[in-house]
mmCIF file of C-alpha atoms in Angstrom:
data_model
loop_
_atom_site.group_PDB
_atom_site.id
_atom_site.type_symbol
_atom_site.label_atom_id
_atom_site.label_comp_id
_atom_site.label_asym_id
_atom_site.label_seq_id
_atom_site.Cartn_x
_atom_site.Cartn_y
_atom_site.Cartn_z
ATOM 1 C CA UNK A 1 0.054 16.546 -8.377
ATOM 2 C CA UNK A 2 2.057 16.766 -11.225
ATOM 3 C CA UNK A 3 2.086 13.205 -12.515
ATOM 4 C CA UNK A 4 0.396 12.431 -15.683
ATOM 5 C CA UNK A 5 -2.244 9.853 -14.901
ATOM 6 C CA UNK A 6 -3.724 7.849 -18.053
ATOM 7 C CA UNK A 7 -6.468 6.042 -16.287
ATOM 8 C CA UNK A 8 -8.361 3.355 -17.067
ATOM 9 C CA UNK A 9 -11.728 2.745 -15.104
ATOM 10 C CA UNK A 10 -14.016 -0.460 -14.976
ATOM 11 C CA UNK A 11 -16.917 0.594 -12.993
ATOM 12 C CA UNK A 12 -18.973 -1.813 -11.467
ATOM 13 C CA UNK A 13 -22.773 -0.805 -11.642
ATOM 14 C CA UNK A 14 -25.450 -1.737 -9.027
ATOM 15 C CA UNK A 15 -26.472 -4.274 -11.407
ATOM 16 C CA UNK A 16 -22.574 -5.402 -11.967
ATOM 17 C CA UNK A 17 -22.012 -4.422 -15.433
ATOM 18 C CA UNK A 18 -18.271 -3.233 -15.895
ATOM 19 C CA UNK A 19 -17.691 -0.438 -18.113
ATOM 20 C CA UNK A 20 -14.175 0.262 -19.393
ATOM 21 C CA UNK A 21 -13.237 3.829 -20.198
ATOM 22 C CA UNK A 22 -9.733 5.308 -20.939
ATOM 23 C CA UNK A 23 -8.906 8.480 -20.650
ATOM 24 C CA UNK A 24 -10.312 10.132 -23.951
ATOM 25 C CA UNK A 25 -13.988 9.045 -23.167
ATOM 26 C CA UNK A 26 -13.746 6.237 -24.957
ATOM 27 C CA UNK A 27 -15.770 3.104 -23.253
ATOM 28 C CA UNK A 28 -16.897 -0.408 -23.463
ATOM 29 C CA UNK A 29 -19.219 -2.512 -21.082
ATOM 30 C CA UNK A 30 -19.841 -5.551 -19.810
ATOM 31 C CA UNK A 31 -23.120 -6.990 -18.044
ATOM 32 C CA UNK A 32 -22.958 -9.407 -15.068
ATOM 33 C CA UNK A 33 -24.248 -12.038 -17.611
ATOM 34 C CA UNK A 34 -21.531 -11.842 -19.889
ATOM 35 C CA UNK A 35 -18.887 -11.563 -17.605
ATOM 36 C CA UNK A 36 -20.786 -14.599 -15.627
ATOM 37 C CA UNK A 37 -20.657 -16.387 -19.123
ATOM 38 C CA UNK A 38 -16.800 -16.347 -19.132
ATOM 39 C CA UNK A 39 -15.675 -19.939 -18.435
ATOM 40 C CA UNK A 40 -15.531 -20.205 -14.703
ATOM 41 C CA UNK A 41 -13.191 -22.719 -12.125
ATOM 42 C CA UNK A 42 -13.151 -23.700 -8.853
ATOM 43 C CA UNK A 43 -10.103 -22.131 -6.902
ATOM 44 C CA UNK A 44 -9.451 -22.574 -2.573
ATOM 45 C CA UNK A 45 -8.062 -19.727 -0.523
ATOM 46 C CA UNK A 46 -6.060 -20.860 3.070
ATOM 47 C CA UNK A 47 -6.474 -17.999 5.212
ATOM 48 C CA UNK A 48 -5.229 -17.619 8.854
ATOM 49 C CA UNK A 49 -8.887 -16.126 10.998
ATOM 50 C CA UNK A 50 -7.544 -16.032 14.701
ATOM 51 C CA UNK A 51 -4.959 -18.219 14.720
ATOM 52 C CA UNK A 52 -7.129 -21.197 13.171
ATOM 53 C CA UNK A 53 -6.676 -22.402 9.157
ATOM 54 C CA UNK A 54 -10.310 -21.061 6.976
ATOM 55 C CA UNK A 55 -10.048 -22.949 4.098
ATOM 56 C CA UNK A 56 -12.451 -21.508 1.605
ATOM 57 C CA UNK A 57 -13.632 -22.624 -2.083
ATOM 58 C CA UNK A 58 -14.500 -20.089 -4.497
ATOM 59 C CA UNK A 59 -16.305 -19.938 -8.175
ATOM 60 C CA UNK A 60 -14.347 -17.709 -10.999
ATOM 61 C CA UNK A 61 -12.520 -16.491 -13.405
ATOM 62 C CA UNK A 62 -8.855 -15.257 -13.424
ATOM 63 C CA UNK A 63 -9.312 -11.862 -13.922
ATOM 64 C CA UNK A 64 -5.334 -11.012 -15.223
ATOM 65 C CA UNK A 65 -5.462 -13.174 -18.097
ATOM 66 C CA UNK A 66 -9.227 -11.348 -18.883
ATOM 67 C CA UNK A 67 -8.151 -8.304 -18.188
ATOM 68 C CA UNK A 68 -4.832 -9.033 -20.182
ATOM 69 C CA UNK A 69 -7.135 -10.090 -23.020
ATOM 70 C CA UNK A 70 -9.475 -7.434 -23.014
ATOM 71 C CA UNK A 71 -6.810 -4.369 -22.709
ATOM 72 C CA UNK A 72 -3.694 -4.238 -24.757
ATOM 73 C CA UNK A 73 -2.413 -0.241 -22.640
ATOM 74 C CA UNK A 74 0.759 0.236 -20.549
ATOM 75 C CA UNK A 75 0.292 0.810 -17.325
ATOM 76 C CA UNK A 76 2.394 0.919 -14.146
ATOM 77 C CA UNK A 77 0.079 0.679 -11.169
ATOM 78 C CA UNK A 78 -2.957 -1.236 -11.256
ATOM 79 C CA UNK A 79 -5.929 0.103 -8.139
ATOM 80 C CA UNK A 80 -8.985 -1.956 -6.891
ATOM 81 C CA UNK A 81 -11.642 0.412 -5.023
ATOM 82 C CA UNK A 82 -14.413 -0.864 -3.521
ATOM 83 C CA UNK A 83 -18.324 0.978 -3.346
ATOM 84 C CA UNK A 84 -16.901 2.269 0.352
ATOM 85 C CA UNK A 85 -13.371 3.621 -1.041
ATOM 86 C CA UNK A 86 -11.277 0.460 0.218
ATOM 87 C CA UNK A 87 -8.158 0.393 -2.005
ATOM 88 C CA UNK A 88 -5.787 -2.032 -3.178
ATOM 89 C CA UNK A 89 -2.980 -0.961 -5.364
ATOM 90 C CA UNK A 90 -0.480 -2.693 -6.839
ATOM 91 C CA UNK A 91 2.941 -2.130 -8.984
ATOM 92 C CA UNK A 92 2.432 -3.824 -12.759
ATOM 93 C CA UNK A 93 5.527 -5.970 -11.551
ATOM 94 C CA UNK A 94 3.658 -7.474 -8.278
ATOM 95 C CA UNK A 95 0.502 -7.266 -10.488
ATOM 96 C CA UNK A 96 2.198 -9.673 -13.197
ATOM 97 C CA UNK A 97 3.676 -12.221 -10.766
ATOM 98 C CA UNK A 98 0.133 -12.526 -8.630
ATOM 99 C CA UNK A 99 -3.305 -15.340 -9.865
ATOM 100 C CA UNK A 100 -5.986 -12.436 -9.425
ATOM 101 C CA UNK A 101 -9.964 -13.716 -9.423
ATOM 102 C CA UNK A 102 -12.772 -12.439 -10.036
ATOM 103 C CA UNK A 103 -15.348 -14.793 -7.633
ATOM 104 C CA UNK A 104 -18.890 -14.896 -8.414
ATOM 105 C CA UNK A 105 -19.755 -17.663 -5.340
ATOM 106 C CA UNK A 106 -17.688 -18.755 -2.242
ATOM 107 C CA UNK A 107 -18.312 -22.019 -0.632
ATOM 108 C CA UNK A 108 -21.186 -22.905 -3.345
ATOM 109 C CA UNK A 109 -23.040 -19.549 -2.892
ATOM 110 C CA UNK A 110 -23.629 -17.519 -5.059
ATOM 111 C CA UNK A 111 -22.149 -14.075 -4.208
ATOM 112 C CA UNK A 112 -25.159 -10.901 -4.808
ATOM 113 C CA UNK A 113 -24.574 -9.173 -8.567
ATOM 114 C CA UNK A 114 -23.120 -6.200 -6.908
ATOM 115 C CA UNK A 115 -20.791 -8.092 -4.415
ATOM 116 C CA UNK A 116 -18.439 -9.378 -7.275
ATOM 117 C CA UNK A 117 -14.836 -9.882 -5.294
ATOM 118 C CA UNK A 118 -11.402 -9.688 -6.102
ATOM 119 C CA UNK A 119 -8.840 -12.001 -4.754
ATOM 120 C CA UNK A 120 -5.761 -13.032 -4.687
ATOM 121 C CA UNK A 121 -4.784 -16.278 -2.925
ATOM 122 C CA UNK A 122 -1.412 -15.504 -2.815
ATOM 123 C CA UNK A 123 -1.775 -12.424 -0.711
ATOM 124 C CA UNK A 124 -3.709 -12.008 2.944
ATOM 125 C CA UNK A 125 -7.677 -10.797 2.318
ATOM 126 C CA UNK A 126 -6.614 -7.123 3.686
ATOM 127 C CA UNK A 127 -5.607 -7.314 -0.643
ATOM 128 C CA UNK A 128 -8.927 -8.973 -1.634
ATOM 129 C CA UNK A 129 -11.876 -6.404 -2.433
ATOM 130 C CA UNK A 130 -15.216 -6.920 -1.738
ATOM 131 C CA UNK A 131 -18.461 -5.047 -3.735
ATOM 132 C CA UNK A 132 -15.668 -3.936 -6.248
ATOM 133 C CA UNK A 133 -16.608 -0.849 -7.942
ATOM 134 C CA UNK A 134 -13.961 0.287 -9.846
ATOM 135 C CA UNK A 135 -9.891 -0.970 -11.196
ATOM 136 C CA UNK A 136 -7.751 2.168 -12.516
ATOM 137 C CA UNK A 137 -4.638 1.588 -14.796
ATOM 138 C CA UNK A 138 -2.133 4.182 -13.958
ATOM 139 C CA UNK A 139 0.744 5.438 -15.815
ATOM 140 C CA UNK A 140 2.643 7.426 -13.098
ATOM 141 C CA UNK A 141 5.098 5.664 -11.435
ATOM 142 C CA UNK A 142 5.585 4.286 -7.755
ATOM 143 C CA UNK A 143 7.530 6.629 -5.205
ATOM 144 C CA UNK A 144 11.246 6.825 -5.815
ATOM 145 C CA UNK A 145 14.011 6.758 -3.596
ATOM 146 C CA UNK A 146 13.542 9.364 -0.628
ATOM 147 C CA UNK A 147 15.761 11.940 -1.010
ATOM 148 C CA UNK A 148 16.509 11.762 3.241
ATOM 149 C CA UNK A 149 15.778 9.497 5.662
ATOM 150 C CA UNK A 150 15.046 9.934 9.764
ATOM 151 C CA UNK A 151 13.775 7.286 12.187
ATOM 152 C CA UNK A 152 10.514 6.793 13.094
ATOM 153 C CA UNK A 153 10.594 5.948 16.435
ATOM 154 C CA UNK A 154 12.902 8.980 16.936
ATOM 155 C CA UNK A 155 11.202 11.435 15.097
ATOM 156 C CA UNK A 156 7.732 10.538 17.215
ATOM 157 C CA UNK A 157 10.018 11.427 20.350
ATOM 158 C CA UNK A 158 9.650 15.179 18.958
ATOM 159 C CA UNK A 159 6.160 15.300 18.690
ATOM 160 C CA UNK A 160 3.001 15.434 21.151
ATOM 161 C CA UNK A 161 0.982 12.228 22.029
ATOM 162 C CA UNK A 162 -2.339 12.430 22.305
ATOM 163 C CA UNK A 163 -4.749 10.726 24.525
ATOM 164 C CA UNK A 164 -8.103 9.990 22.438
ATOM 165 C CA UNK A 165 -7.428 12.290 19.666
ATOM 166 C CA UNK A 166 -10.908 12.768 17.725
ATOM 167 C CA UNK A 167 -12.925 11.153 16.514
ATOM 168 C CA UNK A 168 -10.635 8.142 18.231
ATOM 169 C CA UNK A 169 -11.785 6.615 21.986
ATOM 170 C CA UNK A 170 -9.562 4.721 23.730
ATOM 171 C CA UNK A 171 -6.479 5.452 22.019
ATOM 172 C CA UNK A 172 -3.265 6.939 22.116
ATOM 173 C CA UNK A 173 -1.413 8.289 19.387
ATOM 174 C CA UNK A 174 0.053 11.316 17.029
ATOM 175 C CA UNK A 175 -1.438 13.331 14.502
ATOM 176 C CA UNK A 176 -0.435 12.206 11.057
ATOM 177 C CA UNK A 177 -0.173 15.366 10.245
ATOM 178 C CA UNK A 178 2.811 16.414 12.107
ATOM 179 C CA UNK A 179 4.777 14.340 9.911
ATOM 180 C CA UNK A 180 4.916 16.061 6.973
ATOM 181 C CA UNK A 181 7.211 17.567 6.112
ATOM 182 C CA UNK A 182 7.267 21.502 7.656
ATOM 183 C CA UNK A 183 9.290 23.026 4.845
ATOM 184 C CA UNK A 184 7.172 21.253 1.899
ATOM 185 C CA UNK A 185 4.929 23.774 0.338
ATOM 186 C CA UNK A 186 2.498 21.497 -1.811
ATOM 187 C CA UNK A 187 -0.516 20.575 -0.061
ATOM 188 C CA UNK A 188 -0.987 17.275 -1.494
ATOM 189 C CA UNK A 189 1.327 14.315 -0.639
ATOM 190 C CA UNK A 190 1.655 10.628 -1.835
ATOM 191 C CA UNK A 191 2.133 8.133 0.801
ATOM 192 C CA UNK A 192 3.285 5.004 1.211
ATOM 193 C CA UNK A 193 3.055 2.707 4.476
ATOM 194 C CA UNK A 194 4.787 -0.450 5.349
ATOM 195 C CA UNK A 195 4.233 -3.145 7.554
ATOM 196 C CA UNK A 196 6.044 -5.412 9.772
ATOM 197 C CA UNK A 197 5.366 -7.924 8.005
ATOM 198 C CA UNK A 198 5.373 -7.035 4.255
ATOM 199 C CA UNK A 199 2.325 -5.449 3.643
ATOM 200 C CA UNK A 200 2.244 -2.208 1.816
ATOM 201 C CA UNK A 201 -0.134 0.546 1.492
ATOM 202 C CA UNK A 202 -0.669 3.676 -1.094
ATOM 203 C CA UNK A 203 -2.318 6.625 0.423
ATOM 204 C CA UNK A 204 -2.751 10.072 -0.818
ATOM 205 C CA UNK A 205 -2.957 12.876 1.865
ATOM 206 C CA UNK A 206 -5.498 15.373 2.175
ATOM 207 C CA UNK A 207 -7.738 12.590 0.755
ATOM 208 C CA UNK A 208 -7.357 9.507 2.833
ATOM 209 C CA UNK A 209 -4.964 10.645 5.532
ATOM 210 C CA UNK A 210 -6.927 13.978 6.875
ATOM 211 C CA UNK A 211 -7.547 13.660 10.692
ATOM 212 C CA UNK A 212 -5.251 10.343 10.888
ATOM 213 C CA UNK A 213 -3.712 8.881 13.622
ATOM 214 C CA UNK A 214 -0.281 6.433 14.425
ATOM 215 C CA UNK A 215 -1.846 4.964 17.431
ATOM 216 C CA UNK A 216 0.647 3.592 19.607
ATOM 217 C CA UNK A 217 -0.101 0.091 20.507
ATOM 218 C CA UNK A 218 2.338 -2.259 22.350
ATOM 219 C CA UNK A 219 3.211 -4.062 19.226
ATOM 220 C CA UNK A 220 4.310 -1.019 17.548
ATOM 221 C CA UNK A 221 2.560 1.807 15.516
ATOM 222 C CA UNK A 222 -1.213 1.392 13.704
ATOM 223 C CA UNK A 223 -2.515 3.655 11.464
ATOM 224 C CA UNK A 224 -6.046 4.779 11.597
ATOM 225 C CA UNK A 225 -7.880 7.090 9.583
ATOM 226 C CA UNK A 226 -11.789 8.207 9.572
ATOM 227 C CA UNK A 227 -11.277 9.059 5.689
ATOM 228 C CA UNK A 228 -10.564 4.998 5.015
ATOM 229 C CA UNK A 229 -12.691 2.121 5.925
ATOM 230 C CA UNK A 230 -11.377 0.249 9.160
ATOM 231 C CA UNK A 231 -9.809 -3.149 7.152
ATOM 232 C CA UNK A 232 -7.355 -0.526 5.430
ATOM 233 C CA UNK A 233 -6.076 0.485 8.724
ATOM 234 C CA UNK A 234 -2.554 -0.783 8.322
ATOM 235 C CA UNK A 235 -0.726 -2.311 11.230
ATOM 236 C CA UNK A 236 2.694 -2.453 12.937
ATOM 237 C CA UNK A 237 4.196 0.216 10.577
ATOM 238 C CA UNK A 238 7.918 0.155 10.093
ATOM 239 C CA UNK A 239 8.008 2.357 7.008
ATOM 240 C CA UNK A 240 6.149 5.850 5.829
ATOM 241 C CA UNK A 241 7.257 7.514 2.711
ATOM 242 C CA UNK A 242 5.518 10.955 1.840
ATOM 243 C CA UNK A 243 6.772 12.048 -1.507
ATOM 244 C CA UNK A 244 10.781 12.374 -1.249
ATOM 245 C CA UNK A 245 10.921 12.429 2.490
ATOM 246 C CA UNK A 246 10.510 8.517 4.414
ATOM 247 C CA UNK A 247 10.740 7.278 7.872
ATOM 248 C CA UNK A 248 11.772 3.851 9.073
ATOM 249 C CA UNK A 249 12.037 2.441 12.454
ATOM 250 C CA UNK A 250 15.212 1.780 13.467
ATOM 251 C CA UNK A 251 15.181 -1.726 13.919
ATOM 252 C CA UNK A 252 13.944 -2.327 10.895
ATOM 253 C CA UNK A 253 16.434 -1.048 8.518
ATOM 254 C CA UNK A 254 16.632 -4.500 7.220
ATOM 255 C CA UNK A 255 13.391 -3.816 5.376
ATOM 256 C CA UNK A 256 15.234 -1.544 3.265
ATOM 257 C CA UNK A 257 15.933 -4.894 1.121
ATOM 258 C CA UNK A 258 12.175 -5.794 0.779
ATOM 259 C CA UNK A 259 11.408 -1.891 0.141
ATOM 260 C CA UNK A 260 14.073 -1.835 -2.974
ATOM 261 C CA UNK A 261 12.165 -4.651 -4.535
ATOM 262 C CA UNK A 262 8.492 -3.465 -4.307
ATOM 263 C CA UNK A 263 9.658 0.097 -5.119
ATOM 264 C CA UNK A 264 12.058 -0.713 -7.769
ATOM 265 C CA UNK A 265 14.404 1.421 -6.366
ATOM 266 C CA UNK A 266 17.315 -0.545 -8.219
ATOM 267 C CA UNK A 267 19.835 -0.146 -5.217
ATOM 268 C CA UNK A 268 23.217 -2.349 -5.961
ATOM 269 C CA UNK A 269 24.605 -4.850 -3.390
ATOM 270 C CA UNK A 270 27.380 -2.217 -2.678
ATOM 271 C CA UNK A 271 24.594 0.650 -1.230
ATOM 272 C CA UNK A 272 26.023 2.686 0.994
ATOM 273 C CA UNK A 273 24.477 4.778 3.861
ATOM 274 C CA UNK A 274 25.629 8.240 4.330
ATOM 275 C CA UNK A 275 24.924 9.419 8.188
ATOM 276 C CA UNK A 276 24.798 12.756 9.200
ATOM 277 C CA UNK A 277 26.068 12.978 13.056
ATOM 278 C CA UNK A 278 27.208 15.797 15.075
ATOM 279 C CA UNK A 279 26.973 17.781 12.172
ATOM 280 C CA UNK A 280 29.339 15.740 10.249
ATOM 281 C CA UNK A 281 29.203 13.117 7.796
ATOM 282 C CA UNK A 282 29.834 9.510 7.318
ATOM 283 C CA UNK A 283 29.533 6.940 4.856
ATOM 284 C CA UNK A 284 28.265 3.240 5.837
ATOM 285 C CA UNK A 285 27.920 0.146 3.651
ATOM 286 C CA UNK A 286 24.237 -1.521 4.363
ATOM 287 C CA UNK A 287 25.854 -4.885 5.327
ATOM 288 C CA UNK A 288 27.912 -3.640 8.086
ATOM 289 C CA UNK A 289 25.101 -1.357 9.635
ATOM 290 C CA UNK A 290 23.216 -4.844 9.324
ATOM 291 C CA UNK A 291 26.019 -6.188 11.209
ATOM 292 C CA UNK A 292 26.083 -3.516 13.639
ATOM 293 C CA UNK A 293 23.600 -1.469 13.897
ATOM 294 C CA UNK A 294 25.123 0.471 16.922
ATOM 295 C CA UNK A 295 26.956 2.339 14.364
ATOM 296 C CA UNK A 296 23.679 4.382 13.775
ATOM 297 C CA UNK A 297 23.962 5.301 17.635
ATOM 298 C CA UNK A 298 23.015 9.317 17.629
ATOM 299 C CA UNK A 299 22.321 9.644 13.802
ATOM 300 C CA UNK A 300 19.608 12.115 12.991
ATOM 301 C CA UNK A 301 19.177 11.445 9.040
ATOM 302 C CA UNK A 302 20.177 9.712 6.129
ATOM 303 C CA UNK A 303 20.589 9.218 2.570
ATOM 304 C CA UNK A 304 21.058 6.342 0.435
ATOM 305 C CA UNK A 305 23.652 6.122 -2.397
ATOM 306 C CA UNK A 306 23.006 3.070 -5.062
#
């Protein structure tokens, strides 16, 4: 990829120290005693664990303002990985608005040196990390605007679906590969998934996406991948971006809103839609496709004009 990373890794040790190091080399460390030194609170979490409240208490520090205090480089997308590879990533504008803690004990026990935890209260647990091993500062930025648009659910029409597809039992679904893109000739793509309901997801493809699935689930469309651990495995899926090229349900086109937010897009309230159909072309204002979304009866693609 072409993007010019300057990353910034704290690497949690099997004994918990956190080491810092930038890009040139250059490095500094913590132990689990000092960073246990820093002065500590009590915060709750209210969690929804099938269908019943959890309320939890935790022991920490608010690792922002540390972090804030202990790094003074730009960045534009902060990561959280996990000993196992689970990933949380986050734009420096969600980043900024979120409490983020660092727990050392939950429900007065202590948590194990290694098993450190990252959480925000704000956000469901699929964006809290447990045994974190690692936080990157990036200075690419997030995905712009696709250049096209299809629909998902149409596009899925086109393709094969598979009964069990390995390593996957009892499930049916396509081959995340056959979205991509068939013209594209880079063999690395970034990827972005949203959820139904508001949950978004970084990927990279060959890395986490080789041999995934969109299982096809009453509900809607689940991804699952044997490069990821299972709690990444995002559901209900109304949105995929890879690189320039996205695909978003059809009912869902309201998301666009949410989607111009978290991607900083910077779309104006007069965005317009321009529809290619029978091999002509129209052009739409969002609000009355909102209004009517029949009007997208028979479109096969896209683009969006700010």
């Amino acid at each position: 990829m072409k993007n010019i990373t300057i990353a910034l890794l704290l690497a949690v040790s099997l004994l918990g120290a956190v080491t810092v190091t930038d890009s040139q080399g250059a490095s500094t460390s913590w132990s689990h005693a000092e960073l246990s030194a820093v002065p500590q609170e009590e915060f709750t979490t209210l969690r929804d664990k099938d269908g019943e409240a959890q309320l939890d208490t935790w022991q920490g520090f608010r690792f922002d303002l540390w972090l804030k205090s202990k790094l003074d480089k730009p960045f534009k997308v902060i990561r959280f990985e996990s000993a196992d590879r689970y990933r949380v990533s986050l734009s420096k504008a969600e980043f900024d608005t979120l409490a983020c803690w660092l727990a050392f004990a939950h429900n007065g026990e202590p948590l194990p040196e290694e098993g450190l935890r990252i959480i925000f209260p704000q956000l469901r647990d699929m964006k809290w990390v447990r045994d974190l091993d690692r936080v990157a500062l990036e200075d690419f930025d997030p995905l712009k605007m696709p250049a096209r648009f299809e629909f998902l659910d149409q596009r899925l029409q086109r393709e094969t679906l598979l009964q069990n597809p390995a390593p996957f039992t009892n499930a049916q679904g396509y081959h995340f590969a056959d979205l991509l893109p068939k013209s594209s000739r880079v063999e690395e793509f970034r990827v972005v998934l949203y959820s139904r309901d508001g949950m978004k997801l970084s990927l990279e493809y060959p890395q986490h996406l080789e041999g995934a699935i969109l299982e096809v689930r009453d509900e809607g469309f689940n991804l699952k991948s044997p490069r990821i651990p299972g709690g990444m495995w995002l559901k209900d899926i109304i949105y995929i971006q890879i690189n320039d090229f996205a695909l978003i349900h059809r009912d869902n086109l309201d998301a666009l809103i949410a989607l111009n937010r978290i991607m900083d897009w910077k779309l104006s309230p007069e965005v317009h839609f321009v529809v290619k159909k029978n091999n002509a072309e129209g052009r739409v204002r969002l609000n009355d496709l909102l209004a009517d979304p029949e009007q997208l009866a028979d479109v096969e693609s896209f683009i969006l004009i700010p």
